[in-house]
Short mmCIF file of the C-alpha atoms (twelve columns), coordinates in Angstrom:
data_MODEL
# 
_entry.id   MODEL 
# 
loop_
_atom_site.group_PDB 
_atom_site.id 
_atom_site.type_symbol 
_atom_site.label_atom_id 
_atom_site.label_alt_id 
_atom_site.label_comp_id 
_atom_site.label_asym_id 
_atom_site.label_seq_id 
_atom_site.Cartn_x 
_atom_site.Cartn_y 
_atom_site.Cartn_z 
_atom_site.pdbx_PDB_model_num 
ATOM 1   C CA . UNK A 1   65.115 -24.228 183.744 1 
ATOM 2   C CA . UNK A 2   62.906 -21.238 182.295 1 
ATOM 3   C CA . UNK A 3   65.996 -19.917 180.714 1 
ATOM 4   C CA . UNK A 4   67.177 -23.658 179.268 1 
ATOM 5   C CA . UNK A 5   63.791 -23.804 177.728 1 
ATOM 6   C CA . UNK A 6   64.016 -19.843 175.772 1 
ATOM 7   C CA . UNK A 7   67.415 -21.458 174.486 1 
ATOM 8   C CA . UNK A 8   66.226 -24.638 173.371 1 
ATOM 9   C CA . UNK A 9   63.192 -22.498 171.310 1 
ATOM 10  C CA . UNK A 10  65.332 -19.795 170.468 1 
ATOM 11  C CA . UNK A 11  67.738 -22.362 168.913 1 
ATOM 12  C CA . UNK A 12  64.543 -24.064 167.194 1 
ATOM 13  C CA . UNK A 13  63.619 -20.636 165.893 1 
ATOM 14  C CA . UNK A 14  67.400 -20.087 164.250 1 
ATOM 15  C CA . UNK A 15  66.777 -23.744 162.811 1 
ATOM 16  C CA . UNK A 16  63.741 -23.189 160.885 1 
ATOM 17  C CA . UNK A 17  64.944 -19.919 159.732 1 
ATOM 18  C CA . UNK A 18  68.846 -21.618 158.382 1 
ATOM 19  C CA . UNK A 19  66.003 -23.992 156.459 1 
ATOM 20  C CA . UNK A 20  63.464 -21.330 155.168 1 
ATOM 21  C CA . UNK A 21  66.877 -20.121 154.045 1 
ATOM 22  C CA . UNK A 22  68.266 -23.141 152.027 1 
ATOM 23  C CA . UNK A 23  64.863 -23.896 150.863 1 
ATOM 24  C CA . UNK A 24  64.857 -20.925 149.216 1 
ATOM 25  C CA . UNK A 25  68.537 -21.807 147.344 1 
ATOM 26  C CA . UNK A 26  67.074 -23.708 144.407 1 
ATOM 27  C CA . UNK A 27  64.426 -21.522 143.069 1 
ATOM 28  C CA . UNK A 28  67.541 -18.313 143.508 1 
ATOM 29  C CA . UNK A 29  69.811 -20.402 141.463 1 
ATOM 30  C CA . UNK A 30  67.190 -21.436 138.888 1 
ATOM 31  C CA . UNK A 31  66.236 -17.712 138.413 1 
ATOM 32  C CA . UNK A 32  70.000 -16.577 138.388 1 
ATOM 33  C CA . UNK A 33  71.683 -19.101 136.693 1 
ATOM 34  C CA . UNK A 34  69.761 -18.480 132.950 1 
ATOM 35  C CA . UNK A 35  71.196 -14.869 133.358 1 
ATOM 36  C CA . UNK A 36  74.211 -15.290 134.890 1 
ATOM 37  C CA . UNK A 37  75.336 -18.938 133.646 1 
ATOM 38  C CA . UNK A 38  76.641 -21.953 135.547 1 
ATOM 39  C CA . UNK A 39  80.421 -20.277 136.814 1 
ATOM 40  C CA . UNK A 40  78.897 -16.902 137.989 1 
ATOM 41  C CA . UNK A 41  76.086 -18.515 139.676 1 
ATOM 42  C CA . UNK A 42  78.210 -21.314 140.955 1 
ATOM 43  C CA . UNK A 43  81.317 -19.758 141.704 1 
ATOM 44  C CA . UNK A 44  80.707 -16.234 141.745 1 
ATOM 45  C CA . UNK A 45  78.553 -16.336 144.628 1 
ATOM 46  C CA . UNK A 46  81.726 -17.671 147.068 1 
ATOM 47  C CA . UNK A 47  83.370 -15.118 145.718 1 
ATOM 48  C CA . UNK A 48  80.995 -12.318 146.161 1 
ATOM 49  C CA . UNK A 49  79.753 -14.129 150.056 1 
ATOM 50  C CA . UNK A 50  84.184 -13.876 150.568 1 
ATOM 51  C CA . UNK A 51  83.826 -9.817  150.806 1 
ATOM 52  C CA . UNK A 52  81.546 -10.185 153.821 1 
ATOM 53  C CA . UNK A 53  83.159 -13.295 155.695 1 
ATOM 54  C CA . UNK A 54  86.733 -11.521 155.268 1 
ATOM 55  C CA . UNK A 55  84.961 -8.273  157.069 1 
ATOM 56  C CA . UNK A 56  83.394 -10.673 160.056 1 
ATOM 57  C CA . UNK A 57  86.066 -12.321 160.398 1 
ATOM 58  C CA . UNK A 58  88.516 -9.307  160.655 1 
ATOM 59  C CA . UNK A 59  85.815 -7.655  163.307 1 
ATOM 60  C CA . UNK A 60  85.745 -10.766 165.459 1 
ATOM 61  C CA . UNK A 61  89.089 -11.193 165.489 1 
ATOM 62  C CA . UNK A 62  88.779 -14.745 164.731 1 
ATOM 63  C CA . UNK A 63  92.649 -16.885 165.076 1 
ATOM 64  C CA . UNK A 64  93.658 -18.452 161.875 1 
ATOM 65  C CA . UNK A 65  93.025 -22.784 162.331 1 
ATOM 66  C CA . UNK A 66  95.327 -25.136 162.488 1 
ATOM 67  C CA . UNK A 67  97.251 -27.132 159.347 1 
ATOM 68  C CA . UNK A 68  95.019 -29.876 160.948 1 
ATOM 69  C CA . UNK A 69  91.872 -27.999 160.389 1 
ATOM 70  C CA . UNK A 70  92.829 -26.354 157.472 1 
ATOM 71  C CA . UNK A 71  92.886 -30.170 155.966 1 
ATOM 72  C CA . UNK A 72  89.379 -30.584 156.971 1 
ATOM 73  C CA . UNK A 73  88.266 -27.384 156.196 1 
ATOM 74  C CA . UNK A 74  90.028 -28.060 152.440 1 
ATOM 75  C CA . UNK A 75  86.581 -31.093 152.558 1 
ATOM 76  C CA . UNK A 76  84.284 -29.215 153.711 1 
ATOM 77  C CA . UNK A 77  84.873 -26.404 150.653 1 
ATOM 78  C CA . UNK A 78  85.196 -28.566 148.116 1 
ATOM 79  C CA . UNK A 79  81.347 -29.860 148.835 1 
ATOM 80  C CA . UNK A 80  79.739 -26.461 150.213 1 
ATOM 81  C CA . UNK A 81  81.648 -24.090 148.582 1 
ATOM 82  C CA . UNK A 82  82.574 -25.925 144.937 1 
ATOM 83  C CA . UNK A 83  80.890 -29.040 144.407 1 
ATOM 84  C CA . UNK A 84  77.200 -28.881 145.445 1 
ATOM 85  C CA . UNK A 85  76.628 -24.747 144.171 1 
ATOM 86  C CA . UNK A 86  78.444 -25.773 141.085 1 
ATOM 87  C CA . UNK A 87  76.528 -29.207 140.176 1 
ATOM 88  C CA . UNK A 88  73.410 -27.883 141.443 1 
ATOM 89  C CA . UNK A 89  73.709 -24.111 139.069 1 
ATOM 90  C CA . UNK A 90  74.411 -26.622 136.649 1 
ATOM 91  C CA . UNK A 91  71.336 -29.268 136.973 1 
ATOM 92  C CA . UNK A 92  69.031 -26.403 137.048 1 
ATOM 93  C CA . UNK A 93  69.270 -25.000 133.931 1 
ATOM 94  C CA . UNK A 94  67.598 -28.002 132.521 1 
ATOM 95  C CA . UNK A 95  65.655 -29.656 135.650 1 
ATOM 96  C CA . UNK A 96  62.480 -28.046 137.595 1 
ATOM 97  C CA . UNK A 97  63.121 -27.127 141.249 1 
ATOM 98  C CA . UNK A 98  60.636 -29.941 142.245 1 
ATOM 99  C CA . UNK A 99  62.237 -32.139 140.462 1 
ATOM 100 C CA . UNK A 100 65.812 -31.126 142.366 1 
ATOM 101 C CA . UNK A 101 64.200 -30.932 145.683 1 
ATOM 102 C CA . UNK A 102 62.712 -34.902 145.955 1 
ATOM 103 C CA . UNK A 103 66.744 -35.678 145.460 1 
ATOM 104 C CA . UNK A 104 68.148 -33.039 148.035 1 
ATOM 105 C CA . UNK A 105 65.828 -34.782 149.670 1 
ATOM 106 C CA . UNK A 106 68.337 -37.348 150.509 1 
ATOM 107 C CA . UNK A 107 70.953 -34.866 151.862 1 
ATOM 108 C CA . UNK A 108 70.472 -35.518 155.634 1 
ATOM 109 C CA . UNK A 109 70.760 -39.577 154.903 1 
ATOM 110 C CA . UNK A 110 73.732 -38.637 153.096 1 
ATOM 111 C CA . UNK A 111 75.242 -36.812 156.029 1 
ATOM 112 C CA . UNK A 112 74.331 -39.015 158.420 1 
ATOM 113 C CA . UNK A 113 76.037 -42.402 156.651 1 
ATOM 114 C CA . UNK A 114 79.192 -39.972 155.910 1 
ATOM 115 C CA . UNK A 115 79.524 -38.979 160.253 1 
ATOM 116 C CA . UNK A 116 79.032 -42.679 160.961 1 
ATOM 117 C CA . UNK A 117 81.883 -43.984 158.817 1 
ATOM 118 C CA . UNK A 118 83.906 -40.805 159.686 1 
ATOM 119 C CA . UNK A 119 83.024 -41.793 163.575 1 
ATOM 120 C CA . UNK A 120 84.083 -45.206 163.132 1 
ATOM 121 C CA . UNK A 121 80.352 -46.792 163.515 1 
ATOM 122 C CA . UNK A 122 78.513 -49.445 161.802 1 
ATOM 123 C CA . UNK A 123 75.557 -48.695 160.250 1 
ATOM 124 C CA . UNK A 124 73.060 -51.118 161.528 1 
ATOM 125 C CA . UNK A 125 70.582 -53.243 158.321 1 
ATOM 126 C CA . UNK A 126 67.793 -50.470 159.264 1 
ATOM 127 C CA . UNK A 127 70.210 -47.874 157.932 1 
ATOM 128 C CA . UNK A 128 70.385 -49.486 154.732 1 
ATOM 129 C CA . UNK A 129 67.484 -50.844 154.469 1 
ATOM 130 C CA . UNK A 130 66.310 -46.798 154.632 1 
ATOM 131 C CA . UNK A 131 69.005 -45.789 152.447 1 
ATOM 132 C CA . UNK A 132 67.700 -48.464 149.416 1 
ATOM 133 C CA . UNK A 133 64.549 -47.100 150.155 1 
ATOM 134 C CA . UNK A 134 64.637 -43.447 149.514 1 
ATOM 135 C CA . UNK A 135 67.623 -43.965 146.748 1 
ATOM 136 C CA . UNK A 136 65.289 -46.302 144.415 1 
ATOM 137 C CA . UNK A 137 62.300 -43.835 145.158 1 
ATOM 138 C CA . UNK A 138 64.635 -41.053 143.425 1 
ATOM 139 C CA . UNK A 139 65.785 -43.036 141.304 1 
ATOM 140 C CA . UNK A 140 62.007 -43.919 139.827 1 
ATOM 141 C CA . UNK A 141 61.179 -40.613 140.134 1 
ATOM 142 C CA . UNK A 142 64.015 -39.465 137.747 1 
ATOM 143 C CA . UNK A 143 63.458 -42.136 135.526 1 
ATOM 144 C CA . UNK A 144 60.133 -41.767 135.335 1 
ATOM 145 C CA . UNK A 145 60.490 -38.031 134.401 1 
ATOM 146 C CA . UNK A 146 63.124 -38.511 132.158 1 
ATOM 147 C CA . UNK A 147 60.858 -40.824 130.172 1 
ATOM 148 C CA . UNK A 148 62.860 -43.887 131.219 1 
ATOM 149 C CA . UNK A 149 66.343 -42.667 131.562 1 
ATOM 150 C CA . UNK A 150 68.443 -40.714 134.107 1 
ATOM 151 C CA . UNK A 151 69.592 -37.626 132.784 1 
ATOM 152 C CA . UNK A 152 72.561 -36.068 133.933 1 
ATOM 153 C CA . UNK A 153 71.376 -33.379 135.441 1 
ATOM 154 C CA . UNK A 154 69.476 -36.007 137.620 1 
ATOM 155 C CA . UNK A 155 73.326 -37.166 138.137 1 
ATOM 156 C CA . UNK A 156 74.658 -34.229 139.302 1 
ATOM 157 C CA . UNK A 157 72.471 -33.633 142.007 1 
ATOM 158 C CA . UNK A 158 72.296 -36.882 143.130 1 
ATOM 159 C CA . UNK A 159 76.594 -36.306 143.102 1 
ATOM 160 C CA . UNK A 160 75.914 -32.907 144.761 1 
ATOM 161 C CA . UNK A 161 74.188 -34.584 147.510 1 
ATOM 162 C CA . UNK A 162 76.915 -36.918 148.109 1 
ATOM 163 C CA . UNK A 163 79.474 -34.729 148.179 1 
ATOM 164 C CA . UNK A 164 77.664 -31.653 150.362 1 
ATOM 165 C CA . UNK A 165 77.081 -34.714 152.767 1 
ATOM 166 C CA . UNK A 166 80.399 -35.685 153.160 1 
ATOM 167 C CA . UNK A 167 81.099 -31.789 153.694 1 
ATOM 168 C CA . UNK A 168 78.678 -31.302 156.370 1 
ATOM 169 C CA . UNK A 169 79.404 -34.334 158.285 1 
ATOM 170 C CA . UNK A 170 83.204 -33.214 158.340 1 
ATOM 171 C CA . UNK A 171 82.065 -29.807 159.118 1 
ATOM 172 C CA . UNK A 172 80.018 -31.165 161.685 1 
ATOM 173 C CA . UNK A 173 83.063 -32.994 163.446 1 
ATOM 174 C CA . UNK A 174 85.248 -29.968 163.177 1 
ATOM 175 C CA . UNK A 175 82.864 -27.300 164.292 1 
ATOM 176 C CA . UNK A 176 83.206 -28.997 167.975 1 
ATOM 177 C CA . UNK A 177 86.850 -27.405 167.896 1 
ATOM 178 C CA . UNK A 178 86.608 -24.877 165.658 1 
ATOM 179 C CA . UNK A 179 83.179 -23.371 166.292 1 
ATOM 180 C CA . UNK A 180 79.862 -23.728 164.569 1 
ATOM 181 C CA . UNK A 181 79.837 -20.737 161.649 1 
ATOM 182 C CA . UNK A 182 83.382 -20.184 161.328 1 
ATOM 183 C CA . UNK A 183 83.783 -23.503 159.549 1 
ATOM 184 C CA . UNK A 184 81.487 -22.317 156.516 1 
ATOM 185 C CA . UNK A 185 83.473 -18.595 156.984 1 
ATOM 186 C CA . UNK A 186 86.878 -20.584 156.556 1 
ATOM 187 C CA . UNK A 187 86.061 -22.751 153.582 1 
ATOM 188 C CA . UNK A 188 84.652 -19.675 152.112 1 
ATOM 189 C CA . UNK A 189 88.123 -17.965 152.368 1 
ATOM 190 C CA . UNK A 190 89.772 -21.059 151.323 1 
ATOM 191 C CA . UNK A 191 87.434 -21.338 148.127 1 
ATOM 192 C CA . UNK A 192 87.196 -17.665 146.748 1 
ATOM 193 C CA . UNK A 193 91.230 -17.412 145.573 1 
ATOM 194 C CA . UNK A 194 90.592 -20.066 143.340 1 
ATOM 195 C CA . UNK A 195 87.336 -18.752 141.488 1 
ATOM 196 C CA . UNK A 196 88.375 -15.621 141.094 1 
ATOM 197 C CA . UNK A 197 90.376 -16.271 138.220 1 
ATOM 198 C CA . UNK A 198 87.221 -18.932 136.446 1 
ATOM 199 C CA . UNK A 199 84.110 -16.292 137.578 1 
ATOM 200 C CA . UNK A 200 86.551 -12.880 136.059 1 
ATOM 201 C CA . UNK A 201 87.065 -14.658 132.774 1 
ATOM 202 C CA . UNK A 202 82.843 -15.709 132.752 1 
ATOM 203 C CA . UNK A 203 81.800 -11.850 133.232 1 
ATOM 204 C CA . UNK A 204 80.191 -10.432 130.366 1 
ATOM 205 C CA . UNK A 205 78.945 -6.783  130.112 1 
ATOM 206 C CA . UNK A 206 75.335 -8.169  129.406 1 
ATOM 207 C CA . UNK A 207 75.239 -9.398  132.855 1 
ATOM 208 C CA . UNK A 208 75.166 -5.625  133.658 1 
ATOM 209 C CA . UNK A 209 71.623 -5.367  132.181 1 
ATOM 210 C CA . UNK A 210 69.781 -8.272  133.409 1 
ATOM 211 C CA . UNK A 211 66.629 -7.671  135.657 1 
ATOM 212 C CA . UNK A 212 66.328 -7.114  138.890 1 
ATOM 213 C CA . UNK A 213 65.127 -10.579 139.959 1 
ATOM 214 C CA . UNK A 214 67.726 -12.502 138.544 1 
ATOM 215 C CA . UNK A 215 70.552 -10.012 140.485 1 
ATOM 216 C CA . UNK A 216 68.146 -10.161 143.308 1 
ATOM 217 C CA . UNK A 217 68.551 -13.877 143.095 1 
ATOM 218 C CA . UNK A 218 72.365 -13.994 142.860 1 
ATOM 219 C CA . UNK A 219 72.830 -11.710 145.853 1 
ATOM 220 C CA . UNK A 220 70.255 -14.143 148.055 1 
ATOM 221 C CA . UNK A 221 72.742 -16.987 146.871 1 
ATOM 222 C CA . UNK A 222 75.986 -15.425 148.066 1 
ATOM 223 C CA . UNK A 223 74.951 -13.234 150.927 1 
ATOM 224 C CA . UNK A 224 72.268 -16.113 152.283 1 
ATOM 225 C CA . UNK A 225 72.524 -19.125 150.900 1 
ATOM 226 C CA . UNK A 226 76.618 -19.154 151.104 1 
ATOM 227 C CA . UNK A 227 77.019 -18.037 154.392 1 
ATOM 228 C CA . UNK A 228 73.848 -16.172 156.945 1 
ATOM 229 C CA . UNK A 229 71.733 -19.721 156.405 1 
ATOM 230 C CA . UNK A 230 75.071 -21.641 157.600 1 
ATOM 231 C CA . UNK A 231 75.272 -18.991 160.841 1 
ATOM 232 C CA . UNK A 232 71.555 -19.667 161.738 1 
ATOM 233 C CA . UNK A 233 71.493 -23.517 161.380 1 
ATOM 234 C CA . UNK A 234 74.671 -23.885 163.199 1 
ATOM 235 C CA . UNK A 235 74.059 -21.800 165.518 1 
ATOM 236 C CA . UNK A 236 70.585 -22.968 165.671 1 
ATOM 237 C CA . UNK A 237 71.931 -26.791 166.610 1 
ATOM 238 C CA . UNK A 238 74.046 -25.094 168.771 1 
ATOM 239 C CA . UNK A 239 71.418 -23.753 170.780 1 
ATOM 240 C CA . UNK A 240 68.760 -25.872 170.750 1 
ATOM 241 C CA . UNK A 241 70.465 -29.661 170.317 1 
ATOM 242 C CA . UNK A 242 71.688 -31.198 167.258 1 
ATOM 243 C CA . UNK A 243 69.505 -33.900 167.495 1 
ATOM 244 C CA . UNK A 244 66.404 -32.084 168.100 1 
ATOM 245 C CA . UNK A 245 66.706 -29.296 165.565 1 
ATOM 246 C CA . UNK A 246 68.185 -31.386 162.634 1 
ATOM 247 C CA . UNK A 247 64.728 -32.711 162.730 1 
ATOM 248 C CA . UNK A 248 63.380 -29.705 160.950 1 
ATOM 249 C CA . UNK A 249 65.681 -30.613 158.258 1 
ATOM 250 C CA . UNK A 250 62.867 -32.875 156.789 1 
ATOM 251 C CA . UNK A 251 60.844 -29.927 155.860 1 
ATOM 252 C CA . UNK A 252 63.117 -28.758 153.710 1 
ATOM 253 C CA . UNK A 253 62.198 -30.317 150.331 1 
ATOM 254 C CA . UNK A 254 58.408 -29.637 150.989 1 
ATOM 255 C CA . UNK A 255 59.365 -25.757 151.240 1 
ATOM 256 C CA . UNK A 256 61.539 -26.106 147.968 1 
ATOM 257 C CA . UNK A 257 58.543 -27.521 146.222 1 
ATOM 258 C CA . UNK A 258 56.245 -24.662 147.759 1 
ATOM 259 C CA . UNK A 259 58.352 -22.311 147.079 1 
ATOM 260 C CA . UNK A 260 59.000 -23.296 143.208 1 
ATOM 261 C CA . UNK A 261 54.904 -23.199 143.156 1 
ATOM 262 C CA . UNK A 262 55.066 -19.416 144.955 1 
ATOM 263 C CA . UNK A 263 57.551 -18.003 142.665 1 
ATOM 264 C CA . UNK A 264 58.417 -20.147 139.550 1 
ATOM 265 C CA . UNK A 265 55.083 -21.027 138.793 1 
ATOM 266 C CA . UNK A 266 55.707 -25.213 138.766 1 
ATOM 267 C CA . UNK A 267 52.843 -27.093 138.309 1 
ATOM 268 C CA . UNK A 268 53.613 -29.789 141.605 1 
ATOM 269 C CA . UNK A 269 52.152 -33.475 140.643 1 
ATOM 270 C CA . UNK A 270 50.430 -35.795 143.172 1 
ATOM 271 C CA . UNK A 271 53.568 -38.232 142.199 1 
ATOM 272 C CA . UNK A 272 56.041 -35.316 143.068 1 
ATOM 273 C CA . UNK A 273 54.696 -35.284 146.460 1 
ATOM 274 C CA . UNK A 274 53.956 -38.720 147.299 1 
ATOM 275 C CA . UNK A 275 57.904 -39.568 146.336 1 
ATOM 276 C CA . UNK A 276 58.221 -36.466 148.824 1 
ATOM 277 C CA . UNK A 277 56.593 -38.130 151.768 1 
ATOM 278 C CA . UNK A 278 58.353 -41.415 150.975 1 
ATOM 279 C CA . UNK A 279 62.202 -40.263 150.735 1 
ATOM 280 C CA . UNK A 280 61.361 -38.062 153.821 1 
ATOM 281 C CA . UNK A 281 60.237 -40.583 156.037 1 
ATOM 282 C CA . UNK A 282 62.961 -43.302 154.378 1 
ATOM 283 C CA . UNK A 283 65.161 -40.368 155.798 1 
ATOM 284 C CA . UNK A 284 63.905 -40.673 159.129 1 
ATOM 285 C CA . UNK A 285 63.970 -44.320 159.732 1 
ATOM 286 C CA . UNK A 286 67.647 -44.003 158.336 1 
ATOM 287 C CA . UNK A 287 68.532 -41.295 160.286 1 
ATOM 288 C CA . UNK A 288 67.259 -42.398 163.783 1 
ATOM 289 C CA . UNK A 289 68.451 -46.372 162.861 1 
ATOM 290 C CA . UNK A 290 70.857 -47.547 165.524 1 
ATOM 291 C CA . UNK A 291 74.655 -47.753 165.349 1 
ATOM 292 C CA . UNK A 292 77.585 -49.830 166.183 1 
ATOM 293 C CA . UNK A 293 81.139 -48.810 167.430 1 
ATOM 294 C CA . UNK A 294 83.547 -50.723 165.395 1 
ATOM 295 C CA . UNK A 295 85.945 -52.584 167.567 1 
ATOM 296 C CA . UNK A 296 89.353 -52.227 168.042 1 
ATOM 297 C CA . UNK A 297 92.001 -55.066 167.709 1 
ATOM 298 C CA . UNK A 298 92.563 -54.274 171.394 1 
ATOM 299 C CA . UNK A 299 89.005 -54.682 172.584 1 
ATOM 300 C CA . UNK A 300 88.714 -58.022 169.924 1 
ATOM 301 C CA . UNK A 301 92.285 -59.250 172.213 1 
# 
């Protein structure tokens, strides 16, 4: 029982550090990305985060996955390895971190609608309900910084959220067979070969020179945000219950915005907040709304 328990917090623990760690992703890519530009800060960092997943994987000895998984895994890097680094390196050249972080916000809805329609559920009126909820509070909050239209910066992220949800919720099915970090190591090594070529032509001899914070910053991204975040929240969930640490999940935004305050200097509104609390607890009800098997032609017979 005592030893359940040290598990269960242990596993909290390893939560709250994988979301101190993608908290933190943001705010590194806003700092790296105006020295670095949108391919090395997007791409570069898979590449770079590659290195040190090839060398893990070698040590462990880990078996190469199936042509099953590999089709999976082929999802899961196109939204945590491709879509939502590049879309994201991309929105923040132009958008505030605050402004980003009320529409990540909307990441663990996202996740959470993808695994019920990849589990063959129904997601019940509550669900929706939830979902309309935080969406149109994002929504107004984009508008009403853009002066009255949606930029497309506001777009991408929005279409970064999307697709990292439909990642994770795929990479949450698979890690049952495959095992909780390696997915994130695998699409890693299925990404890199492909950027290698975009992020070599993108290099500039200027990038040499720029200051320490900004390489600082790029090295968090690839090292951290790419892969050691992934080990700790998986293995976190892993640990402690997927149910029960995925709750600290909805802190995550409220860090970002700290964090841009800490070390970006963003002057946080009461209306940045307030949309905060409302997508976060639309999240909630969304996320803990009940669910409905669909039925098979057999079971309707």
């Amino acid at each position: 029982m005592i030893q359940r328990k040290t598990k269960e917090k242990l596993g909290l623990l390893l939560g709250l550090v994988g979301v101190v760690c993608f908290s933190l992703t943001l705010p590194s890519t806003r700092v790296a990305v105006e020295y670095f530009g949108t391919t090395i800060v997007g791409l570069g960092r898979t590449v770079f985060a590659a290195i040190l997943v090839a060398v893990v994987l070698i040590v462990r000895k880990e078996k190469l996955p199936s042509l099953l998984q590999f089709k999976s895994l082929f999802i899961v890097a196109f939204g945590a390895v491709l879509g939502f680094p590049l879309l994201t390196s991309w929105a923040m050249e132009s958008l505030p971190v605050s402004h980003g972080a009320v529409e990540v916000a909307l990441l663990p809805l996202a996740t959470a609608g993808f695994a019920m329609f990849r589990g063959g559920e129904i997601p019940s009126l509550k669900f929706w309900i939830s979902s309309i909820i935080g969406s149109l509070a994002v929504i107004i909050y984009a508008l009403h910084l853009g002066f009255g239209g949606l930029q497309f910066a506001d777009l991408a992220i929005l279409a970064s959220v999307l697709i990292l949800g439909l990642s994770y919720a795929e990479g949450g099915r698979l890690a049952k067979e495959l095992g909780s970090w390696q997915v994130i190591a695998w699409a890693i090594m299925i990404g890199a070969p492909f950027f290698i070529v975009p992020v070599g032509l993108n290099l500039t001899t200027e990038m040499i020179h720029a200051p320490i914070h900004a390489w600082v910053s790029f090295i968090y991204l690839a090292v951290v945000s790419q892969f050691l975040a992934y080990v700790a929240w998986y293995s976190g969930m892993s640990m402690g219950g997927i149910a029960r640490v995925s709750q600290i999940q909805y802190l995550q935004p409220f860090l970002m915005i700290l964090f841009a305050t800490v070390f970006l200097d963003e002057s946080i509104t009461f209306f940045t907040l307030v949309i905060a609390v409302i997508v976060v607890f639309s999240v909630i009800l969304g996320k803990n709304a009940p669910v409905s098997k669909k039925r098979s032609l057999l079971e309707k017979n």
